[in-house]
Coordinates of C-alpha atoms in Angstrom, one line a residue:
M1 CA -12.3 10.4 2.7
I2 CA -12.3 8.7 -0.6
D3 CA -13.1 5.0 -0.9
G4 CA -10.6 3.8 -3.4
L5 CA -9.2 0.7 -5.1
I6 CA -5.6 0.5 -6.1
A7 CA -3.6 -2.2 -8.0
G8 CA 0.1 -2.5 -8.4
R9 CA 3.2 -4.3 -7.2
M10 CA 4.7 -4.4 -3.8
Y11 CA 7.7 -2.1 -3.4
G12 CA 9.9 -3.8 -0.8
S13 CA 8.5 -5.9 2.0
A14 CA 5.7 -5.1 4.4
E15 CA 6.6 -4.4 8.0
E16 CA 4.7 -5.2 11.1
R17 CA 4.6 -2.6 13.9
S18 CA 2.7 -1.9 17.1
G19 CA 1.1 1.3 18.3
Q20 CA 1.5 2.9 21.8
A21 CA -1.5 0.9 23.0
G22 CA 0.0 -2.4 21.7
S23 CA -2.3 -2.6 18.7
A24 CA -0.6 -4.3 15.7
Y25 CA -0.6 -2.8 12.2
V26 CA 1.3 -3.4 9.0
T27 CA 2.8 -0.8 6.6
C28 CA 4.1 -1.2 3.1
K29 CA 4.5 0.6 -0.2
V30 CA 2.8 -0.3 -3.5
R31 CA 4.0 1.1 -6.8
A32 CA 1.0 1.6 -9.2
A33 CA 1.4 2.4 -12.9
T34 CA -0.4 5.5 -14.4
D35 CA -1.9 5.8 -17.9
D36 CA 1.1 7.9 -19.1
G37 CA 3.7 5.2 -18.2
D38 CA 4.8 6.8 -15.0
T39 CA 4.3 5.3 -11.5
I40 CA 2.7 6.5 -8.3
M41 CA 3.7 5.4 -4.8
C42 CA 1.0 4.3 -2.4
N43 CA 1.8 4.3 1.3
V44 CA -0.4 1.5 2.8
I45 CA -1.3 0.9 6.4
A46 CA -3.5 -2.1 7.5
F47 CA -5.1 -2.9 10.9
N48 CA -7.4 -5.8 9.8
D49 CA -5.8 -9.1 10.9
K50 CA -6.4 -10.9 7.5
V51 CA -5.2 -8.0 5.5
R52 CA -2.1 -7.6 7.7
Q53 CA -1.2 -11.3 7.4
A54 CA -1.7 -11.3 3.6
L55 CA 0.5 -8.2 3.2
L56 CA 3.2 -9.8 5.3
A57 CA 3.2 -12.9 3.1
L58 CA 3.9 -10.9 -0.1
N59 CA 7.4 -10.2 -1.5
D60 CA 8.9 -7.3 -3.4
G61 CA 7.3 -7.2 -6.9
D62 CA 4.2 -9.3 -6.1
S63 CA 1.0 -8.0 -7.6
V64 CA -1.7 -6.8 -5.2
S65 CA -5.0 -5.0 -5.2
L66 CA -6.2 -3.1 -2.1
S67 CA -9.3 -1.2 -1.3
G68 CA -9.9 1.2 1.6
A69 CA -9.8 4.9 2.6
L70 CA -7.6 6.8 0.2
T71 CA -6.0 10.2 0.7
P72 CA -4.2 11.9 -2.2
K73 CA -0.9 13.7 -1.4
V74 CA 1.9 15.7 -3.1
W75 CA 5.6 15.5 -2.4
V76 CA 8.6 17.3 -3.9
D77 CA 11.4 15.2 -5.4
K78 CA 15.2 16.0 -5.3
Q79 CA 14.8 18.1 -8.5
G80 CA 12.1 20.2 -6.9
K81 CA 9.4 18.7 -9.1
P82 CA 6.0 18.0 -7.3
R83 CA 5.0 14.4 -7.5
P84 CA 1.7 12.6 -6.5
A85 CA 1.4 10.0 -3.8
I86 CA -1.4 8.2 -2.1
D87 CA -2.0 7.1 1.5
L88 CA -4.4 4.1 1.9
I89 CA -5.9 2.6 5.0
A90 CA -6.4 -0.9 3.5
H91 CA -9.7 -2.8 4.4
Q92 CA -9.6 -5.5 1.8
I93 CA -6.9 -7.2 -0.3
L94 CA -6.8 -9.4 -3.4
T95 CA -3.6 -11.2 -4.5
A96 CA -2.7 -14.0 -7.0
Y97 CA -2.4 -16.4 -4.1
P98 CA -5.6 -18.3 -3.4
S99 CA -5.1 -18.6 0.3
M100 CA -5.0 -14.8 0.6
A101 CA -7.7 -13.9 -1.9
S102 CA -10.6 -13.8 0.5
A103 CA -8.8 -11.6 3.1

């Protein structure tokens, strides 16, 4: 496990779901810019109540920073080119909105 911090913009909206045991969680995607001008997609899942609520309040394109357990991945696009991706289990969140900044 890697403890990571990512910053980027929401890609679409967060979705609330529930597990088989009834536990609630939120999933979303964050698009983060790389130093070469490309972007990397981060697949986010959050179980913490405050982080879940903050993610649900964000809209497509909103800026967000998240920290948590990070797993790097690789996927292949339609042209057969390998592309990087990140899975993140979010433990903390920071947004531009004061009411969500201390989640």
